[in-house]
Each structure stands twice: as structure tokens, then as C-alpha cells.
Tab-separated table of C-alpha atoms in Angstrom:
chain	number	residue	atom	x	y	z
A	1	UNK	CA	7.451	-4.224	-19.975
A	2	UNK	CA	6.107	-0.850	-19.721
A	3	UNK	CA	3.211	-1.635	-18.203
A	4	UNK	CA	2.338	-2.097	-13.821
A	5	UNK	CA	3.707	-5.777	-13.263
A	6	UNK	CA	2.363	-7.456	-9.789
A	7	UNK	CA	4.733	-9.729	-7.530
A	8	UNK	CA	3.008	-10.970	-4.039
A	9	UNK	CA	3.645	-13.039	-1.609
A	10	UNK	CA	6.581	-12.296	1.017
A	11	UNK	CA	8.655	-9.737	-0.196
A	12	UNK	CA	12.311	-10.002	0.457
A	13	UNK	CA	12.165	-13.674	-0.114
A	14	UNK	CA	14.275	-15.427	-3.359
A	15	UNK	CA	12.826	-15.263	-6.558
A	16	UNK	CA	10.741	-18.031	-7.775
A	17	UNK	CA	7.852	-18.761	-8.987
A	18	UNK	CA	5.770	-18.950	-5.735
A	19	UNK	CA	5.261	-20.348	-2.280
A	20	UNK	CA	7.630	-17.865	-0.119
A	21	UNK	CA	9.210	-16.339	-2.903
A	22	UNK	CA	7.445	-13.370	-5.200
A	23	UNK	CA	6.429	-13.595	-8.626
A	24	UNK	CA	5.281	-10.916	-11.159
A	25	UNK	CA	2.779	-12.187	-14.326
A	26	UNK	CA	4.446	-9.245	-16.783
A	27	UNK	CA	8.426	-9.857	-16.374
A	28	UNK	CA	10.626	-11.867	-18.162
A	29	UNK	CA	12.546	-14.106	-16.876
A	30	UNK	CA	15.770	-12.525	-17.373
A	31	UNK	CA	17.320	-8.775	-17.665
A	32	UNK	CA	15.425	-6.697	-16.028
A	33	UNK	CA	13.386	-9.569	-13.810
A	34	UNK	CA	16.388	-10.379	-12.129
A	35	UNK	CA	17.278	-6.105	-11.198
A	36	UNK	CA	13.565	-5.795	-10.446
A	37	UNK	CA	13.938	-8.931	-7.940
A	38	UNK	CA	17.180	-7.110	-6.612
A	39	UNK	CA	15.730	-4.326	-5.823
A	40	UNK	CA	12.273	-5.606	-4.114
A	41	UNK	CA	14.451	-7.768	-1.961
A	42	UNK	CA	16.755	-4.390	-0.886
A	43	UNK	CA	14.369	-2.302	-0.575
A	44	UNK	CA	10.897	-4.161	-0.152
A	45	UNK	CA	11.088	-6.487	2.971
A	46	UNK	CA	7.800	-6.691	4.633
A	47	UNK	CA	6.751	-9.404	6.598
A	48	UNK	CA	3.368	-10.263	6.665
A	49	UNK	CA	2.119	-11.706	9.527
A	50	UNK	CA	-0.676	-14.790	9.150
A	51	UNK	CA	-3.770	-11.813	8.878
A	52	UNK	CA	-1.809	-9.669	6.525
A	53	UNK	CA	-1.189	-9.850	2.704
A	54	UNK	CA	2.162	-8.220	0.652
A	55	UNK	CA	2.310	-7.043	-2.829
A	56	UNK	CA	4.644	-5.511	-5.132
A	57	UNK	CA	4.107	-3.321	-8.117
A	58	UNK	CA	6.174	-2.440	-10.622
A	59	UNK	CA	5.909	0.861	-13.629
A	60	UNK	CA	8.350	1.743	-15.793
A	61	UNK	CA	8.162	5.330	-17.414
A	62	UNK	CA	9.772	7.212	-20.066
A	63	UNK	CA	11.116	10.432	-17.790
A	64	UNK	CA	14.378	10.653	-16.077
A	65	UNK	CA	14.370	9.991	-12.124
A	66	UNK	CA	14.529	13.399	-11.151
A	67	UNK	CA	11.509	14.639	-12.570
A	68	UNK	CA	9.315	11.632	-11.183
A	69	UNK	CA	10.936	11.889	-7.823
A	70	UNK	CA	9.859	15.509	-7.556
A	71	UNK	CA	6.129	14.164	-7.705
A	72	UNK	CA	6.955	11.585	-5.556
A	73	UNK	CA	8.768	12.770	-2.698
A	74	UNK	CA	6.120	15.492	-2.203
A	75	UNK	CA	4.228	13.479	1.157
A	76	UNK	CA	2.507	17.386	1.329
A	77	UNK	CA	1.149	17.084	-2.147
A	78	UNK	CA	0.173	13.491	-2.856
A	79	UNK	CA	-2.417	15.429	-5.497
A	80	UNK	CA	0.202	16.220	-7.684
A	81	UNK	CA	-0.428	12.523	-9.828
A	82	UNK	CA	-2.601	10.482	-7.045
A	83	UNK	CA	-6.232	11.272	-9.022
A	84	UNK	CA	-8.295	9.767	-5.559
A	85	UNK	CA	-6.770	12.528	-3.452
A	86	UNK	CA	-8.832	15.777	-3.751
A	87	UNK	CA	-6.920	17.203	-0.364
A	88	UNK	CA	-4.022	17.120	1.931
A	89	UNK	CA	-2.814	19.060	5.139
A	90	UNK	CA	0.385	18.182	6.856
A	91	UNK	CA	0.538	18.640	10.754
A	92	UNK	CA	3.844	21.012	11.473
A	93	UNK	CA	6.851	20.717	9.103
A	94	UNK	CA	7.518	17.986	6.376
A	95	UNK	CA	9.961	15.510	8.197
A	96	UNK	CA	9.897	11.827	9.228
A	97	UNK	CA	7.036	11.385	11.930
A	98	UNK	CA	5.017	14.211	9.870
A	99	UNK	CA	1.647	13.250	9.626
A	100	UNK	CA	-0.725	13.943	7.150
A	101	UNK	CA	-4.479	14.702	6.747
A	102	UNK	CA	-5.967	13.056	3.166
A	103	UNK	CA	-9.317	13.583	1.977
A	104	UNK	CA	-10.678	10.753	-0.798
A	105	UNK	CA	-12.583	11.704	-3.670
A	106	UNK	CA	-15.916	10.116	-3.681
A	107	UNK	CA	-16.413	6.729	-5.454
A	108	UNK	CA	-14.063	4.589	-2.630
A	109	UNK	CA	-15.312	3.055	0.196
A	110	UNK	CA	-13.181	6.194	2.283
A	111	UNK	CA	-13.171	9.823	2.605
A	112	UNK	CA	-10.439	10.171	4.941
A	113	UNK	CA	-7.203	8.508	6.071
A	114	UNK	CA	-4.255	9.762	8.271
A	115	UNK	CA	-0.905	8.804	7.257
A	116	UNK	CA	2.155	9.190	8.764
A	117	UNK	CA	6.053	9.810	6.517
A	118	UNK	CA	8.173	6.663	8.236
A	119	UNK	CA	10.774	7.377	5.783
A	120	UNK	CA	12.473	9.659	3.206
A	121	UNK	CA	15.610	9.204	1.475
A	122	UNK	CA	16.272	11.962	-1.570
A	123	UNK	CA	19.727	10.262	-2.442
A	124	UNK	CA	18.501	7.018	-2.538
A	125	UNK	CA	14.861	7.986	-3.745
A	126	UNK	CA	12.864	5.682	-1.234
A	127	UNK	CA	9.591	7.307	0.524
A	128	UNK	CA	7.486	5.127	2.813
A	129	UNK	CA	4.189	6.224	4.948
A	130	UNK	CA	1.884	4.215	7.332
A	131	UNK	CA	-1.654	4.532	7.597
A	132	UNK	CA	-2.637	5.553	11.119
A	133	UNK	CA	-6.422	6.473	10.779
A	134	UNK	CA	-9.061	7.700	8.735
A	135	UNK	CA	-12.657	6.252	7.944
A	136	UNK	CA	-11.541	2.838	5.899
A	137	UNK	CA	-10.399	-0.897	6.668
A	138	UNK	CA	-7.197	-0.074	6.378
A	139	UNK	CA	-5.551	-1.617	9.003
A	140	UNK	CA	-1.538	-1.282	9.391
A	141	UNK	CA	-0.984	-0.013	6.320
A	142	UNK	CA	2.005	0.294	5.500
A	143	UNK	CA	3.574	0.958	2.040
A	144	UNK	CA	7.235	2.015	0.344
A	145	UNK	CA	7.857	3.164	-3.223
A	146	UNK	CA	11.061	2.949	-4.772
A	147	UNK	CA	12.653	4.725	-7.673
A	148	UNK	CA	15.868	3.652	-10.082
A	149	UNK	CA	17.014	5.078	-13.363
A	150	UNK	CA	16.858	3.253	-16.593
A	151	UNK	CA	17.136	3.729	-19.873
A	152	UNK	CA	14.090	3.413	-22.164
A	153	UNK	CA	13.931	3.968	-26.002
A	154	UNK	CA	17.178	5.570	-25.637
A	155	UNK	CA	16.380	7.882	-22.905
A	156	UNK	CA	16.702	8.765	-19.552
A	157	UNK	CA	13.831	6.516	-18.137
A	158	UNK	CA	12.794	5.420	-14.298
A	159	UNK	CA	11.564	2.405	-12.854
A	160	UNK	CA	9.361	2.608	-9.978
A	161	UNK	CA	8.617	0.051	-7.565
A	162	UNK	CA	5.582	0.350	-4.746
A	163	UNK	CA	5.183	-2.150	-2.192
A	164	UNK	CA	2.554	-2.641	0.410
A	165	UNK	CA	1.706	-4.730	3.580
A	166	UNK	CA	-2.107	-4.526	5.050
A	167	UNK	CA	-4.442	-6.549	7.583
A	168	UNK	CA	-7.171	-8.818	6.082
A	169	UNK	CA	-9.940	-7.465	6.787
A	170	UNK	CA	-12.798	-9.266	8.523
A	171	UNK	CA	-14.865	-11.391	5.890
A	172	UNK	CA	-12.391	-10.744	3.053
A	173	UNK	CA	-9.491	-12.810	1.547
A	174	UNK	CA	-5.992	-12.446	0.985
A	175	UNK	CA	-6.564	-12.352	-2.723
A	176	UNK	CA	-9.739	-10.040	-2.370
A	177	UNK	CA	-7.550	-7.677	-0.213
A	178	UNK	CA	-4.099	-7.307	-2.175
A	179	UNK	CA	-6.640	-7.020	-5.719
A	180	UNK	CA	-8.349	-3.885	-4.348
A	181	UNK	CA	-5.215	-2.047	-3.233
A	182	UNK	CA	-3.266	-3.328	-6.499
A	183	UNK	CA	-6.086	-1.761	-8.468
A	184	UNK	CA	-5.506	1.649	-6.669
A	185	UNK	CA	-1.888	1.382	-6.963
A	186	UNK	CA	-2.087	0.870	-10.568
A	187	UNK	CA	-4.065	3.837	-10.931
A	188	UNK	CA	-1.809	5.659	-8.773
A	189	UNK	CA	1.334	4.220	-11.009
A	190	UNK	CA	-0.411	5.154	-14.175
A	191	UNK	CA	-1.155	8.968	-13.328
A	192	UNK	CA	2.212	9.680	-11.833
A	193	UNK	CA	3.663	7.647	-15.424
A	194	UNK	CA	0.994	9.919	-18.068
A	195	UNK	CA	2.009	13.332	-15.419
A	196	UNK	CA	6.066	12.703	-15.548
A	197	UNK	CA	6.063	11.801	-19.124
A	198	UNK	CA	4.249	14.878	-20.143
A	199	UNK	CA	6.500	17.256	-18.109
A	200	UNK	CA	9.326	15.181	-19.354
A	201	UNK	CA	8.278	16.017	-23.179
A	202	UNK	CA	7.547	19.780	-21.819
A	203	UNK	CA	10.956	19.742	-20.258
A	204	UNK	CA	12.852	18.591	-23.789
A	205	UNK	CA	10.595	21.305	-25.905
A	206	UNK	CA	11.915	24.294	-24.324
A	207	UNK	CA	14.535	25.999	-25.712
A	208	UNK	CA	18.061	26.164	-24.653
A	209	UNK	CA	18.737	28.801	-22.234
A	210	UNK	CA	20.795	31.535	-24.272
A	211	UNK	CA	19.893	30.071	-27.198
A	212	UNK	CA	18.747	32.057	-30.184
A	213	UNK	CA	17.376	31.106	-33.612
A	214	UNK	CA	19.415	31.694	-37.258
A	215	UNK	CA	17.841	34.615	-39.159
């Protein structure tokens, strides 16, 4: 379970095991499949049109909700735990409608893209962004990520959910499409898991404020 999970096809529909609903290869079938499927159907609804593919992703890490939403609510920073961005300059102040200015590290088929903060919600800890521009096939991007406490080994954990909805390009499949961005997702998921987790075990080896030690 603490692995990225996958669920495509269109979001917001009920949970089964295909056709309109949205399924995910690493879930159970019960527990926390059925909050998981909650939560993608309250937070997640895209709908794809016939030239567009959906996906959902799913992480779970081991650091309480606050820490990981302080990486991800940061639409300035998007370096802080996303290891393809190597740059990022936001037009004016940070507020819905901001846009953004990314530059890709080399190795993707991009060095640029322009994305624009549709949403922002720190109580309920949703962030979405649309692509606008840049030098990719990214067409209509669109994408929101989701956070939710848990508990994990008996600690404060958090479960994040990222979503996505994206033209087909010309010449590539549905399948083709939603693979690639999964893969960069996953990546994404994985750093902002390994960077939370470490400032979560920084954050429980520091001492007590006021505290001092026996002598």
C-alpha cells in the first residue's frame, strides 16, 4: 500500500473494475480502496472528452499532512521535491490566475511549460494548475493533487492523491499518453514522499523546546 497506485479511466465515476468506472492495480478491495475511491470521486472529476485520457495516482507517506502540504502548496517553488524542475518564476503575486514560468531539466522531450494556479485551498489541502504553454505536447493539461491525513505505522501519515486530464496527442494512444505522464507523476510522488519523510524524521529528532538533559 505504500507504494504510487494508478486508477484511469473517467474519474468521478463509481468504483468498479473498469469501463466508466476507475480502477487502481495496487489497492485492496476494501479499507482504504473504498476512502481512496471517496475521495477521487470528491475531489477528482475530470471529464475527458473523446481525444483526452484521465488518470489517477495515488502515494501514501509516512509524514503528517502539514509538512507535505508545505512542499506542495508552494506553486512558486515546484523545485522543492519535483527533481525535472531546475527553475521557476511566478508572474506578479502567488494567487489563483498566477501564472508560472517552468524550466525542464534536460532528458524530457520539454524545456519549458507555462502553467497557470486554477485553484488553492490550504484548509482543505487541494492545489490544481493548467498547462497553458511551453515547448511540449501538452495540450490542456490540466491536473489536481489532493492531500488527507492517515495514520501509518502508528503515526501521523498523509495520503496524496494527483489526478490529471490531457489531449492525445497526434500519432499516440490513450495508453501511450496516460503511461508517460504516470511515469512523471510517480517520480514526482516519490521525491515529494523520500523529501517529507526525511524532514518528518528531522522534525521528531530535535529536541524539545526548553528542554534540557539530566546531569
Amino acid at each position: 500500500m505504500l507504494g504510487a497506485s494508478r486508477a484511469r479511466a473517467s474519474i468521478g465515476a463509481t468504483a468498479v473494475g473498469g469501463g466508466a468506472g476507475w480502477w487502481a492495480d495496487d489497492m485492496s478491495l476494501t479499507g482504504c480502496r473504498a476512502v481512496e475511491t471517496e475521495f477521487v470521486r470528491r475531489y477528482h472529476r475530470h471529464e475527458p472528452r473523446e481525444n483526452q485520457c484521465s488518470s489517477a495516482l495515488v502515494k501514501h507517506i509516512k509524514a503528517p499532512i502539514h509538512l507535505v502540504w508545505s512542499l506542495v502548496r508552494r506553486f512558486d517553488q515546484p523545485q522543492k521535491y519535483k527533481p525535472f524542475v531546475s527553475r521557476c518564476v511566478v508572474q506578479g503575486d502567488m494567487e489563483i490566475g498566477s501564472v508560472r514560468q517552468v524550466n525542464v531539466k534536460t532528458g524530457l522531450p520539454a524545456t519549458t511549460s507555462t502553467e497557470r494556479l486554477e485553484f488553492l485551498d490550504d484548509d482543505e489541502h487541494v492545489l490544481s494548475i493548467k498547462i497553458v504553454g511551453g515547448d511540449h505536447r501538452l495540450k490542456n493539461y490540466s491536473s489536481v493533487i489532493t492531500l488527507h491525513p492517515e495514520t501509518i505505522d502508528e503515526r501521523p501519515g498523509t495520503l496524496v492523491i494527483e489526478s490529471f486530464v490531457v489531449d492525445v496527442p497526434d500519432g499516440n494512444t490513450k495508453d501511450d499518453t496516460c503511461f508517460f505522464i504516470e511515469a512523471l507523476i510517480k517520480c514526482n510522488l516519490k521525491s515529494l514522499a523520500d523529501v517529507s519523510e526525511h524532514l518528518a524524521v528531522q522534525n521528531r529528532a530535535e529536541p524539545i523546546e526548553g528542554h534540557q538533559a539530566c546531569v
